[in-house]
Short mmCIF file of C-alpha atoms and ligand atoms in Angstrom, two decimals:
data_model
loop_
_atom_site.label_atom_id
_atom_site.label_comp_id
_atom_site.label_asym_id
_atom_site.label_seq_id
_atom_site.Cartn_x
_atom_site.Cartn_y
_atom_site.Cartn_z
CA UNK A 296 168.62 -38.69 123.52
CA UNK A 297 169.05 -34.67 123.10
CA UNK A 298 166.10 -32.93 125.21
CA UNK A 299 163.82 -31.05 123.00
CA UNK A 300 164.65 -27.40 122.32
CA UNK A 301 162.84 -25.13 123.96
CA UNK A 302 161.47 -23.44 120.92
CA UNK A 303 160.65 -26.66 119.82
CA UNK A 304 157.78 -27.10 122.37
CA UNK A 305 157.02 -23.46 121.45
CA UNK A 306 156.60 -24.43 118.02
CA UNK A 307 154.90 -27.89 118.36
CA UNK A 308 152.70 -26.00 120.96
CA UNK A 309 151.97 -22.69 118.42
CA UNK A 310 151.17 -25.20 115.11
CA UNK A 311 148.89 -27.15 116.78
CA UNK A 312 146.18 -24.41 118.52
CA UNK A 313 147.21 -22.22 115.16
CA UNK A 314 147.85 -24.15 112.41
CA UNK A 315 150.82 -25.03 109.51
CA UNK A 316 153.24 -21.59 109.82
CA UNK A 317 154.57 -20.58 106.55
CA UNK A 318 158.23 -21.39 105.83
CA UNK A 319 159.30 -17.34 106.37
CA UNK A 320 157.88 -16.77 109.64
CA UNK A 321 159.39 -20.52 110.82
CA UNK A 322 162.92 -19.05 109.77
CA UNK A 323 162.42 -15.72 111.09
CA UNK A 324 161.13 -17.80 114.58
CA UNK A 325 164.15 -19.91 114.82
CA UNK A 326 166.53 -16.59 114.05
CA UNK A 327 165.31 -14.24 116.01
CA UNK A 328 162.86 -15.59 118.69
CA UNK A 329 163.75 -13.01 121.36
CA UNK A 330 164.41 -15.97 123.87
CA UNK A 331 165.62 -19.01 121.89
CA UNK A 332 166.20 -17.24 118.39
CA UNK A 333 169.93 -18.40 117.30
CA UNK A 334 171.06 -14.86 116.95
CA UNK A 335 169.91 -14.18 120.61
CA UNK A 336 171.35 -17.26 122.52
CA UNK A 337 175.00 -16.96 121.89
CA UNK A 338 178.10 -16.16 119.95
CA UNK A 339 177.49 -18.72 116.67
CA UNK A 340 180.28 -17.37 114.64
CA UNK A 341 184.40 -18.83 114.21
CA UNK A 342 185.74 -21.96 114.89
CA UNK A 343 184.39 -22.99 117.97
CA UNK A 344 181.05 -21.59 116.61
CA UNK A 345 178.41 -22.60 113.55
CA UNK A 346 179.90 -21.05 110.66
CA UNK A 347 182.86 -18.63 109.40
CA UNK A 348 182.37 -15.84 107.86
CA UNK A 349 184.93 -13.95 105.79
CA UNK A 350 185.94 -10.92 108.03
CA UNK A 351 186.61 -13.61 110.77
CA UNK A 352 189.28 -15.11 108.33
CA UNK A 353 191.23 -12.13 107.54
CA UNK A 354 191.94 -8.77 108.58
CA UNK A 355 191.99 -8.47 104.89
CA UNK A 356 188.54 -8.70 104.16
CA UNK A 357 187.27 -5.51 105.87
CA UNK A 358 190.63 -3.53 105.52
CA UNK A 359 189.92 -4.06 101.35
CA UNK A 360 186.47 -2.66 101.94
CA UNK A 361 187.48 0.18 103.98
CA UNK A 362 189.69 1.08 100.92
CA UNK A 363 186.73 0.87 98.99
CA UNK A 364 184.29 2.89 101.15
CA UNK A 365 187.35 5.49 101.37
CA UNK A 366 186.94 6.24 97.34
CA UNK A 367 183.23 6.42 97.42
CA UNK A 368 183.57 8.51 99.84
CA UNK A 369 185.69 10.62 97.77
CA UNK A 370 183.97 10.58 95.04
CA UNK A 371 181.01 11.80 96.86
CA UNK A 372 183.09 15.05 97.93
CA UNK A 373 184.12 13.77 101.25
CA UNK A 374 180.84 14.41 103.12
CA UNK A 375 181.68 15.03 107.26
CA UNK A 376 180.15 13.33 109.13
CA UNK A 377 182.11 10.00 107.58
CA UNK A 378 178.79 7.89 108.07
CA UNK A 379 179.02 4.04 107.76
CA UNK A 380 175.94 1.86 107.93
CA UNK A 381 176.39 -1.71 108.57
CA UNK A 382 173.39 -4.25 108.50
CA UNK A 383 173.79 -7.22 110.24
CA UNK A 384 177.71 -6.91 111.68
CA UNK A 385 177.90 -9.81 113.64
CA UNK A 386 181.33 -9.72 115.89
CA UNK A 387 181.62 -6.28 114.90
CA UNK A 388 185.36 -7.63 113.20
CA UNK A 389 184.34 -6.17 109.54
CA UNK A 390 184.01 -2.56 110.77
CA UNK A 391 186.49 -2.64 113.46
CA UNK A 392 189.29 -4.01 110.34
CA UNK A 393 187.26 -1.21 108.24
CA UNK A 394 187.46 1.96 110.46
CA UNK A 395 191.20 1.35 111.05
CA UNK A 396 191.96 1.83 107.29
CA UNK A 397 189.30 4.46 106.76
CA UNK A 398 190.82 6.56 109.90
CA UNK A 399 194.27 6.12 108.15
CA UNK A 400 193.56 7.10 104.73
CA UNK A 401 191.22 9.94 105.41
CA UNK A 402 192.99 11.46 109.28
CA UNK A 403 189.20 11.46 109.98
CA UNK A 404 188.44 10.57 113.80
CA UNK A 405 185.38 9.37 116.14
CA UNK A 406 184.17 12.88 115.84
CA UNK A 407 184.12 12.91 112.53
CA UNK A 408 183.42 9.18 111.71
CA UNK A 409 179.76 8.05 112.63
CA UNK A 410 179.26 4.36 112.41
CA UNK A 411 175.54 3.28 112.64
CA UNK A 412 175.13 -0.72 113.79
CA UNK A 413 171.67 -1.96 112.62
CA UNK A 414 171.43 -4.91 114.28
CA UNK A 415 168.85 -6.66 116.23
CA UNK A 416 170.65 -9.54 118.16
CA UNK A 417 171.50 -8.12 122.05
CA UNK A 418 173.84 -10.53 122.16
CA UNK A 419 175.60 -9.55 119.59
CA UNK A 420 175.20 -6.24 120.14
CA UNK A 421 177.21 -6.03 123.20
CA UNK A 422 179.89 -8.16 121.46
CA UNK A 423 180.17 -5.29 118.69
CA UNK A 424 180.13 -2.86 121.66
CA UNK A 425 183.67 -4.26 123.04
CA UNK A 426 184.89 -4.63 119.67
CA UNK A 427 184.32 -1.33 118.89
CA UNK A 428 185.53 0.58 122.03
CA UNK A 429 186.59 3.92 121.08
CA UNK A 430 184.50 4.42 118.00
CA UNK A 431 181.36 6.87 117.65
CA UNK A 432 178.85 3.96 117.36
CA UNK A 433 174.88 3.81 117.79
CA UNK A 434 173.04 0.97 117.09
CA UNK A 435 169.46 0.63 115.66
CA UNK A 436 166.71 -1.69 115.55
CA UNK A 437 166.00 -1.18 111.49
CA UNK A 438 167.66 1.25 108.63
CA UNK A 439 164.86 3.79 109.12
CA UNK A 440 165.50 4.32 112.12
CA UNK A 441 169.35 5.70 111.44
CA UNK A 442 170.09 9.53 111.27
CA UNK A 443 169.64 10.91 107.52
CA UNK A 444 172.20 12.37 105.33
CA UNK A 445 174.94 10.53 102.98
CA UNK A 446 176.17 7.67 103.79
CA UNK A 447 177.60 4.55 102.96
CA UNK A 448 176.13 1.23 103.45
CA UNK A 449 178.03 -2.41 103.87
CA UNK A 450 175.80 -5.91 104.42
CA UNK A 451 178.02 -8.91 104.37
CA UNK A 452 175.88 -12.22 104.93
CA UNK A 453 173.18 -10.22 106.03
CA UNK A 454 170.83 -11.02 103.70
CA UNK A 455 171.07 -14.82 103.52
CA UNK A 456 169.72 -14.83 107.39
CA UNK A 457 166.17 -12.95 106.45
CA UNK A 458 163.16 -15.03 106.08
CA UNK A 459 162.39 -17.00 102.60
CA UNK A 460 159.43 -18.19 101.24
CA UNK A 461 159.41 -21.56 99.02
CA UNK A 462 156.81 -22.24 96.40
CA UNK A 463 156.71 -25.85 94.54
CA UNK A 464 155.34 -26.04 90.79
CA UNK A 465 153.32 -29.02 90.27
CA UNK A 466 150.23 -30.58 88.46
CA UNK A 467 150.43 -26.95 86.59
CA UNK A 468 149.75 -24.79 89.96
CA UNK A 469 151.94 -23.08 92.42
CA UNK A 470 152.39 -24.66 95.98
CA UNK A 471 153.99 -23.05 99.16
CA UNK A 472 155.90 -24.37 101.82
CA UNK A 473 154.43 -24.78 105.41
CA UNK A 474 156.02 -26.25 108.58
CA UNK A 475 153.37 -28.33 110.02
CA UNK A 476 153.09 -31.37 112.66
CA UNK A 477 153.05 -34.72 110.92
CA UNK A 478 151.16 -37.80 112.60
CA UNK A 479 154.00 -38.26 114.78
CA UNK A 480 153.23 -34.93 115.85
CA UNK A 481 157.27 -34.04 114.91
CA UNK A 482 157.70 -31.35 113.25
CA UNK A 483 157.39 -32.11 109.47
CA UNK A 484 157.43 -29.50 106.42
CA UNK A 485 154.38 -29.64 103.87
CA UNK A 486 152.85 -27.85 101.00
CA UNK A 487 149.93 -26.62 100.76
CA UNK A 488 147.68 -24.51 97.24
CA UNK A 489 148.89 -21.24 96.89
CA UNK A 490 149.18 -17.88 94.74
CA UNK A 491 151.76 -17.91 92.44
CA UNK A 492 155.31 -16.48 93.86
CA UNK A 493 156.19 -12.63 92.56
CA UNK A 494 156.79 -12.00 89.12
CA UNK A 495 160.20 -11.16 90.11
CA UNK A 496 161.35 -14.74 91.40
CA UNK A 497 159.70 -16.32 88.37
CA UNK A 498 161.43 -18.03 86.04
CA UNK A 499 160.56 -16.55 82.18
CA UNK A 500 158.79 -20.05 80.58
CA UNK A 501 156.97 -22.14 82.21
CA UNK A 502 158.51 -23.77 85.11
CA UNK A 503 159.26 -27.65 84.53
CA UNK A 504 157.07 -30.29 86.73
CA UNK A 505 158.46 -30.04 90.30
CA UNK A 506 160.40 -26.39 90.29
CA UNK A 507 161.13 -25.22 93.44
CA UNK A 508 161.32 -21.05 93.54
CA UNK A 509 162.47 -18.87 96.87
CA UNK A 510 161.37 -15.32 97.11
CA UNK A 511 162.28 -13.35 100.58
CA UNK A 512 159.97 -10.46 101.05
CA UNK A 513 162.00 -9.22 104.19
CA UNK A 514 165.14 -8.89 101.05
CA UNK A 515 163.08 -7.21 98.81
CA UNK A 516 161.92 -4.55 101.36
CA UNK A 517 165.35 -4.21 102.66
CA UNK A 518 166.96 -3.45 99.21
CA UNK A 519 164.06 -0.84 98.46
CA UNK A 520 164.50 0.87 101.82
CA UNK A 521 168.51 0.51 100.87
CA UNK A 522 167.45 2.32 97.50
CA UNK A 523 165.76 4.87 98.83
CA UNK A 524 167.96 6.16 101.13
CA UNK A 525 170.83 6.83 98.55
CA UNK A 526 168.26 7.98 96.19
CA UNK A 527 167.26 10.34 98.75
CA UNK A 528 170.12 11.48 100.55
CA UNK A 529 173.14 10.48 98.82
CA UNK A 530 175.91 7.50 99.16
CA UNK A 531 176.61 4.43 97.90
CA UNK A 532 176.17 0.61 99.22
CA UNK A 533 177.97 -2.70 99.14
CA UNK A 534 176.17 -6.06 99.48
CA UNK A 535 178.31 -9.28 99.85
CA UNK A 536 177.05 -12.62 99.91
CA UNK A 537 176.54 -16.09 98.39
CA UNK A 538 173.71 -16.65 96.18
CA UNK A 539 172.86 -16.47 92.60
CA UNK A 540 171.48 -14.10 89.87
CA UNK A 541 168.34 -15.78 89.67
CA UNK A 542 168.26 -19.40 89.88
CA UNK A 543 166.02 -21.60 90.94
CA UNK A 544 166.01 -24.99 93.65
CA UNK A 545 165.62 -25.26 97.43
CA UNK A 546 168.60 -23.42 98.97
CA UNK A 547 167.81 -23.24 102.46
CA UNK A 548 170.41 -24.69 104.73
CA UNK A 549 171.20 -25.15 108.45
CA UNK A 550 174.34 -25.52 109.74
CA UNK A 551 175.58 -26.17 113.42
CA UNK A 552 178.98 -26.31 114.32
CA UNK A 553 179.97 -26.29 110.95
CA UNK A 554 178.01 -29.62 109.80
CA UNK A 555 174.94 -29.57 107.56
CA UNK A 556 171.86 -30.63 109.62
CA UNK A 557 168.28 -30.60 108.61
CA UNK A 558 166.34 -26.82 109.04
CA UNK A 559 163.65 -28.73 110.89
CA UNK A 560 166.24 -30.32 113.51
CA UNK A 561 166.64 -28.73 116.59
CA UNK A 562 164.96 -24.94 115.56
CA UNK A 563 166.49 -22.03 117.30
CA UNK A 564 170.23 -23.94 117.40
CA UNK A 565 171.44 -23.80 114.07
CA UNK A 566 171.95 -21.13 111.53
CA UNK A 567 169.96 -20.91 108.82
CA UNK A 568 169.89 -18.97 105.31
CA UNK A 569 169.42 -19.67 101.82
CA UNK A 570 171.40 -18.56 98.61
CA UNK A 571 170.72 -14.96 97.96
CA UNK A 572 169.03 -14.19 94.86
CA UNK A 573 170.61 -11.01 93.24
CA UNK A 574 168.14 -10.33 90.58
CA UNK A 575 165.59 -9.71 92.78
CA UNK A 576 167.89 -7.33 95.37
CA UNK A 577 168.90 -5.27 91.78
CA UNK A 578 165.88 -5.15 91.08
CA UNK A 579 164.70 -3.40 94.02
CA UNK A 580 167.54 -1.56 94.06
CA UNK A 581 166.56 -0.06 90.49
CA UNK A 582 162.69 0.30 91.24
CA UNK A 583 163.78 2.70 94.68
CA UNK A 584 165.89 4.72 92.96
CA UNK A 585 169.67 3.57 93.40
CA UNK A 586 171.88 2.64 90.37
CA UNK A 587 173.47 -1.21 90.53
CA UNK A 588 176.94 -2.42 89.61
CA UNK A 589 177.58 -6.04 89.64
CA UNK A 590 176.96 -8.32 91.35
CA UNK A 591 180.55 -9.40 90.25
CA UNK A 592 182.44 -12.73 92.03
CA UNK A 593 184.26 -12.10 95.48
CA UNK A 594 187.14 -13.09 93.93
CA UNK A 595 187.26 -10.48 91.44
CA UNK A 596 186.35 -7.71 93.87
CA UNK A 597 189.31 -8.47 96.32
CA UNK A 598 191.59 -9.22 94.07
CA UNK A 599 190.81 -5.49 91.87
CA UNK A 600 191.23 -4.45 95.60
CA UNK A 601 194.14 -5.33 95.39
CA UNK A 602 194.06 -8.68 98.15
CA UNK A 603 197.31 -10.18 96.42
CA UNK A 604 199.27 -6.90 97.37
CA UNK A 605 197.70 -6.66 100.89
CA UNK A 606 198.18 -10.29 101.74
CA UNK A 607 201.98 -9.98 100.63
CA UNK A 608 202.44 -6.61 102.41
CA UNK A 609 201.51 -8.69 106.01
CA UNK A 610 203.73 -11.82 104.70
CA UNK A 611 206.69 -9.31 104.46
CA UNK A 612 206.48 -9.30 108.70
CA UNK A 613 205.16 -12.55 109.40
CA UNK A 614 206.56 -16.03 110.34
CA UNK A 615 206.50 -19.09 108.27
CA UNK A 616 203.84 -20.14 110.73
CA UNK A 617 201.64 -16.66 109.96
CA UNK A 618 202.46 -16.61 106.21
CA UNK A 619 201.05 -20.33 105.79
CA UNK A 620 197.68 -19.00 107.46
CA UNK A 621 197.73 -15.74 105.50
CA UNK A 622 197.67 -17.86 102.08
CA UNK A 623 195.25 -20.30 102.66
CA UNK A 624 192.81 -17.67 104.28
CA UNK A 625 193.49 -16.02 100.50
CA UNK A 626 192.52 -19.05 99.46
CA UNK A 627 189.26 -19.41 100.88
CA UNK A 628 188.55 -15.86 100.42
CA UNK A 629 189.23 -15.89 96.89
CA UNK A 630 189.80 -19.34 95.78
CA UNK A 631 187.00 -21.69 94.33
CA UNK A 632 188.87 -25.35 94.34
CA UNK A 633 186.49 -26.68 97.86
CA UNK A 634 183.41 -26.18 98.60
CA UNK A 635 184.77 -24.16 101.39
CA UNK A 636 186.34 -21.66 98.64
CA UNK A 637 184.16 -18.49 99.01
CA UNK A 638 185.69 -16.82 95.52
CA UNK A 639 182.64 -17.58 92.69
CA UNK A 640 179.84 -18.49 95.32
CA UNK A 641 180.35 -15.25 97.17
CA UNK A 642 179.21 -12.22 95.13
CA UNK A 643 179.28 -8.24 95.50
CA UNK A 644 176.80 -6.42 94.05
CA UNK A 645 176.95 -2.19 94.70
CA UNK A 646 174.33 0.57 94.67
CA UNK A 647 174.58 4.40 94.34
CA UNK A 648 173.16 6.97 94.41
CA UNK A 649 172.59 7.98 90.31
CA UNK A 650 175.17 10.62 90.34
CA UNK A 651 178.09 8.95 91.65
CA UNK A 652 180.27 7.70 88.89
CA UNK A 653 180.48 3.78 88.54
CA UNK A 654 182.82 2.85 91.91
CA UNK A 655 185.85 1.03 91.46
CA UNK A 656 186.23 -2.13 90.51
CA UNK A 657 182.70 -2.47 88.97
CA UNK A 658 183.65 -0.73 85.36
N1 SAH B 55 178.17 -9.50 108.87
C1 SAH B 55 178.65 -10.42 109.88
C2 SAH B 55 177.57 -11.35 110.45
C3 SAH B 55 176.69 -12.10 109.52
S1 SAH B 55 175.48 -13.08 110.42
C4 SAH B 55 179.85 -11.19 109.37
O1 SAH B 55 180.12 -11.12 108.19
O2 SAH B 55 180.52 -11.86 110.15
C5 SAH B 55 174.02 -12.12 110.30
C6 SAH B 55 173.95 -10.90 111.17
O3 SAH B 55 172.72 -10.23 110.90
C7 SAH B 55 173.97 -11.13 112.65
O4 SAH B 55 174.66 -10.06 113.25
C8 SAH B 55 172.48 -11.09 113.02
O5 SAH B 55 172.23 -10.84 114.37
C9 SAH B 55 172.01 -9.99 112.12
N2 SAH B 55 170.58 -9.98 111.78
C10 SAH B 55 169.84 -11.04 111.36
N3 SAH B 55 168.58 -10.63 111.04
C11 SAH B 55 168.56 -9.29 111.25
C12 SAH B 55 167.55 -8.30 111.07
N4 SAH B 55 166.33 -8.59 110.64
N5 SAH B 55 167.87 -7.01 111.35
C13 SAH B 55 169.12 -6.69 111.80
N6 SAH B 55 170.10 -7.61 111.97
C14 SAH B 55 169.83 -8.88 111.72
#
């Protein structure tokens, strides 16, 4: 039998002098617990690791985005400092692939390129800190907190990892989601009589017997402080991830070394997130000033990118070995044949400031 994890007896400990916790501040508990929060007991990401994410399966990935933040940048009339803001950068691979393209194509250096981390994992952090050796880099705690003027903003699977609620239609009212101690005293998720959800995660009838809705307040504030900082002082954003443009269902998931296992198994040692829901991050977008684009399919983005090109360009010096690998991690980047495929569940949805003409490829 596995011993009990500590945040486990935290949590067993917390529900029963306290009460059911609702299902947000359970996630945001098992994430970021300072001691035992996933984020902040080890390195989760790659093969040996939880999960893969798409910078860690090509150089690709954040070399096409550094293209991209390279014409926005342009477009914005080449503001110096260079800033780059990236939420959530895990191994610090994206912006390391990123800033060697973006150094290329513009001859700008670490004087004149400022990247700004936010990022609240100090494990990671000192993980992007060696990955990032000989770049300008500062890392903050939240967005506010990072030095004003234009700039340009990249999240990739950052906002699947902040806290969602879950609300349950049935017998015509609206229930919500609570992690609570069944008579086993294990912990055990229940529902409980509640307000309805936001207008914004509703669905436009009247939900069928039994729908299950998500809303994330921590997304929703994050896109409006996103919004207003391009309103405000210029630039343009890019938000990758895997989600939906406003469907409905439970979404959240846990995964540990690369196998689905229940959210309630084991808290603190798994990752977990839930399908994004782009409506509502457009939305909030809109309402703080920014102008979407998108959200368009991962596929489409890299390939407008122009990933075919790239990938062929690295086959041209590679050996059979290192071309196989190069196609199938095109594959899963842009493919959508497995379930592994990231191509049509991935999405990209941009924001910019309203003056900036509609960035490439979103026409
Ligand atoms: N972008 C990376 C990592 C994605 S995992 C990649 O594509 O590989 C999610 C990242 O967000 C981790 O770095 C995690 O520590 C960070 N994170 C999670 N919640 C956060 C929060 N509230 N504020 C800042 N960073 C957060």
């Amino acid at each position: 039998m596995t011993r009990e994890a500590p945040l486990e007896t935290i949590l067993k400990r917390m529900i029963a002098a306290e009460g059911p916790i609702r299902l947000d501040r359970y996630m945001s508990l098992c994430l970021s617990h300072p001691v035992h929060g996933y984020y902040n007991s080890g390195d989760p990401f790659g093969a040996t690791g939880d999960f893969t994410t798409a910078p860690e399966i090509s150089q690709v990935f954040g070399e096409l985005i550094g293209v991209w933040c390279v014409h926005v940048w342009q477009t914005m009339a080449s503001p110096i400092p260079l800033r780059l803001i990236e939420l959530g950068p895990g191994r610090g691979t994206l912006m390391a692939d990123l800033l060697r393209v973006a150094s290329r194509l513009t001859g700008l250096d670490r004087n004149t390129i400022a990247v700004d981390l936010v990022e609240t994992s100090p494990t990671l952090r000192q993980i992007q800190a060696t990955r990032l050796d000989g770049h300008h880099v500062a890392w903050h705690e939240n967005l506010h907190n990072v030095p004003l003027g234009p700039a340009i903003v990249v999240a990739n699977e950052f906002f699947d990892a902040l806290p969602v609620r879950q609300y349950v239609f049935r017998n015509g009212r609206w229930a919500e989601c609570f992690v609570g101690l069944n008579e086993r005293a294990q912990l055990a998720f229940g529902f409980a009589p509640a307000p309805p959800p936001p207008p914004a995660a509703l669905p436009h009838e009247r939900p069928p017997e039994g729908t299950i809705v998500e809303c994330s307040e921590a997304q929703m504030a994050m896109a409006e402080a996103i919004g207003r900082r391009l309103a405000a002082e210029g630039g343009a954003a890019l938000i990758i991830d895997y989600g939906h443009e406003g469907g409905y269902g439970d979404t959240l998931q846990a995964l540990r070394q690369h196998r689905f296992v229940s959210p309630l198994d084991q808290p603190g040692r798994s990752d977990l997130t839930a399908h994004v829901n782009f409506a509502i991050l457009r939305q909030a977008l809109q309402r703080a000033g920014a102008c979407t684009y998108g959200p368009i399919s991962q596929a489409g983005y890299l390939k407008a990118m122009g990933l075919t090109e790239r990938a062929e360009r690295l086959k041209s010096s590679a050996d059979a070995k290192q071309r196989s690998t190069i196609d199938s991690a095109i594959r899963r980047l842009a493919g959508h044949e497995t379930p592994m495929d990231m191509g049509t569940l991935f999405k990209v949805l941009a924001a910019c400031h309203p003056t900036l003409p509609i960035p490439h490829p979103f026409q």
